[in-house]
PDB file of C-alpha atoms in Angstrom:
ATOM      1  CA  MET A   9      89.200 112.650 101.664  1.00  0.00           C
ATOM      2  CA  ILE A  10      87.783 109.262 102.471  1.00  0.00           C
ATOM      3  CA  LYS A  11      87.770 109.182 106.216  1.00  0.00           C
ATOM      4  CA  GLY A  12      85.631 106.080 106.480  1.00  0.00           C
ATOM      5  CA  VAL A  13      87.966 103.925 104.439  1.00  0.00           C
ATOM      6  CA  PHE A  14      90.818 104.603 106.849  1.00  0.00           C
ATOM      7  CA  LEU A  15      88.857 102.591 109.378  1.00  0.00           C
ATOM      8  CA  GLY A  16      89.819  99.653 107.196  1.00  0.00           C
ATOM      9  CA  LEU A  17      93.508 100.459 107.493  1.00  0.00           C
ATOM     10  CA  VAL A  18      93.212 100.665 111.252  1.00  0.00           C
ATOM     11  CA  LEU A  19      91.239  97.457 111.491  1.00  0.00           C
ATOM     12  CA  LEU A  20      93.641  95.764 109.124  1.00  0.00           C
ATOM     13  CA  PHE A  21      96.211  95.951 111.883  1.00  0.00           C
ATOM     14  CA  GLY A  22      93.960  96.123 114.903  1.00  0.00           C
ATOM     15  CA  GLY A  23      91.653  94.042 117.027  1.00  0.00           C
ATOM     16  CA  THR A  24      91.614  90.464 118.215  1.00  0.00           C
ATOM     17  CA  ALA A  25      91.528  87.626 115.712  1.00  0.00           C
ATOM     18  CA  VAL A  26      88.743  85.313 116.753  1.00  0.00           C
ATOM     19  CA  GLN A  27      89.619  82.587 114.266  1.00  0.00           C
ATOM     20  CA  ALA A  28      93.013  81.030 113.634  1.00  0.00           C
ATOM     21  CA  ALA A  29      94.309  81.225 110.073  1.00  0.00           C
ATOM     22  CA  GLN A  30      97.137  79.255 108.493  1.00  0.00           C
ATOM     23  CA  PRO A  31      97.596  80.646 104.932  1.00  0.00           C
ATOM     24  CA  GLN A  32     100.551  82.993 104.615  1.00  0.00           C
ATOM     25  CA  PRO A  33      98.632  86.155 103.512  1.00  0.00           C
ATOM     26  CA  VAL A  34      96.287  85.872 106.504  1.00  0.00           C
ATOM     27  CA  GLU A  35      99.140  85.204 108.879  1.00  0.00           C
ATOM     28  CA  LEU A  36     100.943  88.283 107.564  1.00  0.00           C
ATOM     29  CA  ILE A  37      98.018  90.489 108.503  1.00  0.00           C
ATOM     30  CA  ARG A  38      97.419  88.826 111.849  1.00  0.00           C
ATOM     31  CA  SER A  39     101.031  88.820 113.039  1.00  0.00           C
ATOM     32  CA  THR A  40     101.471  92.481 112.133  1.00  0.00           C
ATOM     33  CA  ALA A  41      98.236  93.299 113.949  1.00  0.00           C
ATOM     34  CA  ASP A  42      99.389  91.569 117.095  1.00  0.00           C
ATOM     35  CA  TYR A  43     102.659  93.486 117.188  1.00  0.00           C
ATOM     36  CA  VAL A  44     101.359  96.950 116.291  1.00  0.00           C
ATOM     37  CA  LEU A  45      98.395  96.945 118.655  1.00  0.00           C
ATOM     38  CA  LYS A  46     100.486  95.582 121.493  1.00  0.00           C
ATOM     39  CA  GLN A  47     102.842  98.517 121.041  1.00  0.00           C
ATOM     40  CA  VAL A  48     100.029 101.062 120.808  1.00  0.00           C
ATOM     41  CA  ARG A  49      98.350  99.797 123.966  1.00  0.00           C
ATOM     42  CA  ALA A  50     101.597  99.687 125.925  1.00  0.00           C
ATOM     43  CA  ARG A  51     102.735 103.141 124.774  1.00  0.00           C
ATOM     44  CA  LYS A  52      99.381 104.935 124.487  1.00  0.00           C
ATOM     45  CA  ALA A  53     100.177 107.828 126.853  1.00  0.00           C
ATOM     46  CA  GLU A  54     103.654 108.303 125.373  1.00  0.00           C
ATOM     47  CA  LEU A  55     102.395 108.278 121.785  1.00  0.00           C
ATOM     48  CA  GLU A  56      99.597 110.746 122.531  1.00  0.00           C
ATOM     49  CA  LYS A  57     102.166 113.204 123.884  1.00  0.00           C
ATOM     50  CA  ASP A  58     104.626 112.715 121.033  1.00  0.00           C
ATOM     51  CA  SER A  59     103.052 111.436 117.804  1.00  0.00           C
ATOM     52  CA  SER A  60     106.414 110.941 116.077  1.00  0.00           C
ATOM     53  CA  GLY A  61     106.612 107.522 117.721  1.00  0.00           C
ATOM     54  CA  ILE A  62     103.433 106.314 116.045  1.00  0.00           C
ATOM     55  CA  TYR A  63     104.712 107.452 112.641  1.00  0.00           C
ATOM     56  CA  ASP A  64     107.907 105.489 113.180  1.00  0.00           C
ATOM     57  CA  LEU A  65     105.921 102.410 114.218  1.00  0.00           C
ATOM     58  CA  VAL A  66     103.739 102.580 111.116  1.00  0.00           C
ATOM     59  CA  GLN A  67     106.729 103.186 108.842  1.00  0.00           C
ATOM     60  CA  GLN A  68     108.688 100.261 110.239  1.00  0.00           C
ATOM     61  CA  LYS A  69     106.028  97.613 110.798  1.00  0.00           C
ATOM     62  CA  VAL A  70     103.046  98.371 108.564  1.00  0.00           C
ATOM     63  CA  LEU A  71     104.133 100.137 105.388  1.00  0.00           C
ATOM     64  CA  PRO A  72     106.647  97.492 104.241  1.00  0.00           C
ATOM     65  CA  HIS A  73     103.616  95.278 103.548  1.00  0.00           C
ATOM     66  CA  PHE A  74     102.031  97.797 101.136  1.00  0.00           C
ATOM     67  CA  ASP A  75     102.984  98.438  97.505  1.00  0.00           C
ATOM     68  CA  PHE A  76     102.486 102.167  97.095  1.00  0.00           C
ATOM     69  CA  ARG A  77     103.658 102.132  93.501  1.00  0.00           C
ATOM     70  CA  ILE A  78     100.774  99.883  92.492  1.00  0.00           C
ATOM     71  CA  MET A  79      98.346 101.749  94.757  1.00  0.00           C
ATOM     72  CA  SER A  80      99.391 105.071  93.211  1.00  0.00           C
ATOM     73  CA  ARG A  81      99.001 103.651  89.709  1.00  0.00           C
ATOM     74  CA  GLY A  82      95.481 102.523  90.569  1.00  0.00           C
ATOM     75  CA  ALA A  83      94.584 105.847  92.169  1.00  0.00           C
ATOM     76  CA  LEU A  84      95.870 107.851  89.214  1.00  0.00           C
ATOM     77  CA  GLY A  85      94.038 105.607  86.741  1.00  0.00           C
ATOM     78  CA  LYS A  86      94.409 106.503  83.069  1.00  0.00           C
ATOM     79  CA  TYR A  87      96.635 109.440  83.914  1.00  0.00           C
ATOM     80  CA  TRP A  88      99.392 107.127  85.150  1.00  0.00           C
ATOM     81  CA  ARG A  89     100.444 106.388  81.556  1.00  0.00           C
ATOM     82  CA  ARG A  90     100.784 110.101  80.871  1.00  0.00           C
ATOM     83  CA  ALA A  91     103.025 110.740  83.870  1.00  0.00           C
ATOM     84  CA  THR A  92     106.796 110.837  83.599  1.00  0.00           C
ATOM     85  CA  GLU A  93     108.858 108.491  85.759  1.00  0.00           C
ATOM     86  CA  LYS A  94     109.767 111.413  88.000  1.00  0.00           C
ATOM     87  CA  GLN A  95     106.097 112.325  88.432  1.00  0.00           C
ATOM     88  CA  LYS A  96     105.187 108.711  89.214  1.00  0.00           C
ATOM     89  CA  ASN A  97     107.850 108.531  91.903  1.00  0.00           C
ATOM     90  CA  GLU A  98     106.729 111.837  93.418  1.00  0.00           C
ATOM     91  CA  ILE A  99     103.079 110.778  93.489  1.00  0.00           C
ATOM     92  CA  ALA A 100     103.942 107.443  95.116  1.00  0.00           C
ATOM     93  CA  HIS A 101     106.065 109.220  97.729  1.00  0.00           C
ATOM     94  CA  GLU A 102     103.425 111.820  98.598  1.00  0.00           C
ATOM     95  CA  PHE A 103     100.591 109.273  98.556  1.00  0.00           C
ATOM     96  CA  GLN A 104     102.535 107.125 100.995  1.00  0.00           C
ATOM     97  CA  GLU A 105     103.088 110.029 103.373  1.00  0.00           C
ATOM     98  CA  LEU A 106      99.415 110.972 103.150  1.00  0.00           C
ATOM     99  CA  LEU A 107      98.325 107.481 104.147  1.00  0.00           C
ATOM    100  CA  VAL A 108     100.976 107.162 106.857  1.00  0.00           C
ATOM    101  CA  ARG A 109      99.897 110.307 108.651  1.00  0.00           C
ATOM    102  CA  THR A 110      96.184 109.683 108.325  1.00  0.00           C
ATOM    103  CA  TYR A 111      96.516 106.091 109.449  1.00  0.00           C
ATOM    104  CA  ALA A 112      98.821 106.911 112.352  1.00  0.00           C
ATOM    105  CA  THR A 113      96.486 109.616 113.628  1.00  0.00           C
ATOM    106  CA  THR A 114      93.492 107.299 113.425  1.00  0.00           C
ATOM    107  CA  LEU A 115      95.410 104.511 115.122  1.00  0.00           C
ATOM    108  CA  LEU A 116      95.856 106.620 118.253  1.00  0.00           C
ATOM    109  CA  ASN A 117      92.064 106.857 118.541  1.00  0.00           C
ATOM    110  CA  TYR A 118      91.610 103.128 118.042  1.00  0.00           C
ATOM    111  CA  SER A 119      89.326 101.148 120.339  1.00  0.00           C
ATOM    112  CA  ASP A 120      89.340  97.362 120.469  1.00  0.00           C
ATOM    113  CA  GLN A 121      87.172  95.428 118.056  1.00  0.00           C
ATOM    114  CA  GLU A 122      86.989  91.760 117.192  1.00  0.00           C
ATOM    115  CA  ILE A 123      88.085  90.565 113.769  1.00  0.00           C
ATOM    116  CA  GLU A 124      86.684  87.393 112.284  1.00  0.00           C
ATOM    117  CA  TYR A 125      88.736  85.868 109.476  1.00  0.00           C
ATOM    118  CA  LEU A 126      86.431  84.247 106.943  1.00  0.00           C
ATOM    119  CA  PRO A 127      87.323  80.952 105.240  1.00  0.00           C
ATOM    120  CA  TYR A 128      90.343  81.460 103.014  1.00  0.00           C
ATOM    121  CA  ARG A 129      89.530  80.827  99.354  1.00  0.00           C
ATOM    122  CA  GLY A 130      92.983  81.117  97.816  1.00  0.00           C
ATOM    123  CA  LYS A 131      95.008  78.265  96.332  1.00  0.00           C
ATOM    124  CA  PRO A 132      98.715  77.592  96.941  1.00  0.00           C
ATOM    125  CA  GLY A 133      99.698  78.708  93.441  1.00  0.00           C
ATOM    126  CA  ASP A 134      97.630  81.898  93.353  1.00  0.00           C
ATOM    127  CA  LYS A 135      99.560  85.123  92.773  1.00  0.00           C
ATOM    128  CA  ARG A 136      96.684  87.406  93.767  1.00  0.00           C
ATOM    129  CA  VAL A 137      94.418  86.722  96.714  1.00  0.00           C
ATOM    130  CA  THR A 138      91.802  88.411  98.846  1.00  0.00           C
ATOM    131  CA  VAL A 139      91.746  87.987 102.609  1.00  0.00           C
ATOM    132  CA  SER A 140      88.162  88.523 103.772  1.00  0.00           C
ATOM    133  CA  THR A 141      87.250  89.526 107.300  1.00  0.00           C
ATOM    134  CA  ARG A 142      84.351  90.874 109.295  1.00  0.00           C
ATOM    135  CA  VAL A 143      84.862  93.377 112.083  1.00  0.00           C
ATOM    136  CA  HIS A 144      82.395  93.141 114.948  1.00  0.00           C
ATOM    137  CA  ASN A 145      81.444  96.402 116.613  1.00  0.00           C
ATOM    138  CA  ASN A 146      79.341  96.708 119.719  1.00  0.00           C
ATOM    139  CA  GLY A 147      75.815  97.753 118.834  1.00  0.00           C
ATOM    140  CA  GLY A 148      76.192  97.519 115.081  1.00  0.00           C
ATOM    141  CA  PRO A 149      76.352  95.015 112.226  1.00  0.00           C
ATOM    142  CA  PRO A 150      79.754  93.561 111.315  1.00  0.00           C
ATOM    143  CA  ILE A 151      81.802  95.503 108.770  1.00  0.00           C
ATOM    144  CA  PRO A 152      83.182  93.441 105.859  1.00  0.00           C
ATOM    145  CA  ILE A 153      86.804  94.331 105.095  1.00  0.00           C
ATOM    146  CA  ASN A 154      88.747  92.678 102.281  1.00  0.00           C
ATOM    147  CA  TYR A 155      92.489  92.938 101.746  1.00  0.00           C
ATOM    148  CA  ARG A 156      93.859  92.467  98.250  1.00  0.00           C
ATOM    149  CA  LEU A 157      97.381  91.102  98.053  1.00  0.00           C
ATOM    150  CA  TYR A 158      99.736  89.900  95.355  1.00  0.00           C
ATOM    151  CA  ARG A 159     102.747  87.629  95.625  1.00  0.00           C
ATOM    152  CA  GLN A 160     106.120  88.944  94.522  1.00  0.00           C
ATOM    153  CA  SER A 161     108.693  86.847  92.681  1.00  0.00           C
ATOM    154  CA  ASN A 162     110.538  86.275  95.978  1.00  0.00           C
ATOM    155  CA  GLY A 163     107.367  84.855  97.553  1.00  0.00           C
ATOM    156  CA  ALA A 164     106.602  87.847  99.770  1.00  0.00           C
ATOM    157  CA  TRP A 165     103.034  89.178  99.832  1.00  0.00           C
ATOM    158  CA  LYS A 166     102.174  92.847  99.334  1.00  0.00           C
ATOM    159  CA  ILE A 167      98.875  94.641  99.912  1.00  0.00           C
ATOM    160  CA  TYR A 168      97.687  96.749  96.988  1.00  0.00           C
ATOM    161  CA  ASP A 169      94.167  97.683  98.114  1.00  0.00           C
ATOM    162  CA  VAL A 170      91.817  97.610 101.085  1.00  0.00           C
ATOM    163  CA  VAL A 171      88.055  97.367 100.541  1.00  0.00           C
ATOM    164  CA  VAL A 172      85.856  98.445 103.458  1.00  0.00           C
ATOM    165  CA  ASP A 173      82.155  97.625 103.199  1.00  0.00           C
ATOM    166  CA  GLY A 174      82.470  97.584  99.420  1.00  0.00           C
ATOM    167  CA  VAL A 175      84.491 100.814  99.239  1.00  0.00           C
ATOM    168  CA  SER A 176      87.976 100.525  97.729  1.00  0.00           C
ATOM    169  CA  LEU A 177      90.699 102.754  99.152  1.00  0.00           C
ATOM    170  CA  VAL A 178      92.375 103.044  95.760  1.00  0.00           C
ATOM    171  CA  SER A 179      89.165 103.661  93.800  1.00  0.00           C
ATOM    172  CA  ASN A 180      88.065 106.350  96.237  1.00  0.00           C
ATOM    173  CA  TYR A 181      91.237 108.319  95.699  1.00  0.00           C
ATOM    174  CA  ARG A 182      90.949 107.865  91.950  1.00  0.00           C
ATOM    175  CA  GLY A 183      87.999 110.251  91.873  1.00  0.00           C
ATOM    176  CA  SER A 184      89.726 113.055  93.758  1.00  0.00           C
ATOM    177  CA  PHE A 185      93.026 112.536  91.917  1.00  0.00           C
ATOM    178  CA  SER A 186      91.283 112.610  88.544  1.00  0.00           C
ATOM    179  CA  ALA A 187      89.441 115.822  89.395  1.00  0.00           C
ATOM    180  CA  GLU A 188      92.689 117.483  90.443  1.00  0.00           C
ATOM    181  CA  VAL A 189      94.545 116.384  87.309  1.00  0.00           C
ATOM    182  CA  LYS A 190      91.737 117.665  85.074  1.00  0.00           C
ATOM    183  CA  LYS A 191      91.969 121.083  86.728  1.00  0.00           C
ATOM    184  CA  HIS A 192      95.688 121.523  87.273  1.00  0.00           C
ATOM    185  CA  GLY A 193      97.509 118.659  85.565  1.00  0.00           C
ATOM    186  CA  ILE A 194      99.681 115.975  87.122  1.00  0.00           C
ATOM    187  CA  ASP A 195     102.111 118.530  88.537  1.00  0.00           C
ATOM    188  CA  GLY A 196      99.142 120.265  90.122  1.00  0.00           C
ATOM    189  CA  LEU A 197      98.123 117.039  91.843  1.00  0.00           C
ATOM    190  CA  ILE A 198     101.662 116.575  93.142  1.00  0.00           C
ATOM    191  CA  ALA A 199     101.702 120.146  94.426  1.00  0.00           C
ATOM    192  CA  THR A 200      98.376 119.619  96.195  1.00  0.00           C
ATOM    193  CA  LEU A 201      99.616 116.445  97.880  1.00  0.00           C
ATOM    194  CA  GLN A 202     102.865 118.147  98.874  1.00  0.00           C
ATOM    195  CA  LYS A 203     100.983 121.094 100.348  1.00  0.00           C
ATOM    196  CA  HIS A 204      98.670 118.818 102.320  1.00  0.00           C
ATOM    197  CA  ASN A 205     101.542 116.737 103.686  1.00  0.00           C
ATOM    198  CA  LYS A 206     103.525 119.833 104.581  1.00  0.00           C
ATOM    199  CA  GLN A 207     100.570 121.198 106.541  1.00  0.00           C
ATOM    200  CA  GLN A 208     100.224 117.892 108.363  1.00  0.00           C
ATOM    201  CA  ARG A 209     103.896 118.003 109.295  1.00  0.00           C
ATOM    202  CA  GLY A 210     103.354 121.477 110.677  1.00  0.00           C
ATOM    203  CA  ALA A 211     106.068 122.798 108.400  1.00  0.00           C
TER     204      ALA A 211
END
């Protein structure tokens, strides 16, 4: 649906940080990047033969840092209030699987880029912050990528949106989700997501 924005998900956890960062939200992104890309590089041939390994890696090390409930609410927009609790849970589940599979597939095609972490503008007491970066590609201008995070009551940070070159992951899906709901209702959107994910699983 929004192929270009998935570059942001890959670059969120890929590349070489060219600038040290101390604030916790930045360190969260950087430490996860270091681990995931190290694994992908070391197991490239294995993962290309059997993609199940990359799905497991993403599930275990990347997705715990995302809040798919909030992302789904943002993507569904005004229709979220009309959905039942069961529908909300189903949408969040299918949306998560959609992003997992798309991200994992893109990750296997990843090539190294440099990530520059821009000066952190958050304050210690902030509950919502944006981590701003620029990704340097050979032969092209740097790509600005911003990560929006919020702090939970236990102090842990969760990502609720990724903005690549001004394009929000959540907002992009809002358009396609809204169009589907207008045509076929919320259950129709769930069915569409389920069908897509089933096809991707090869089921």
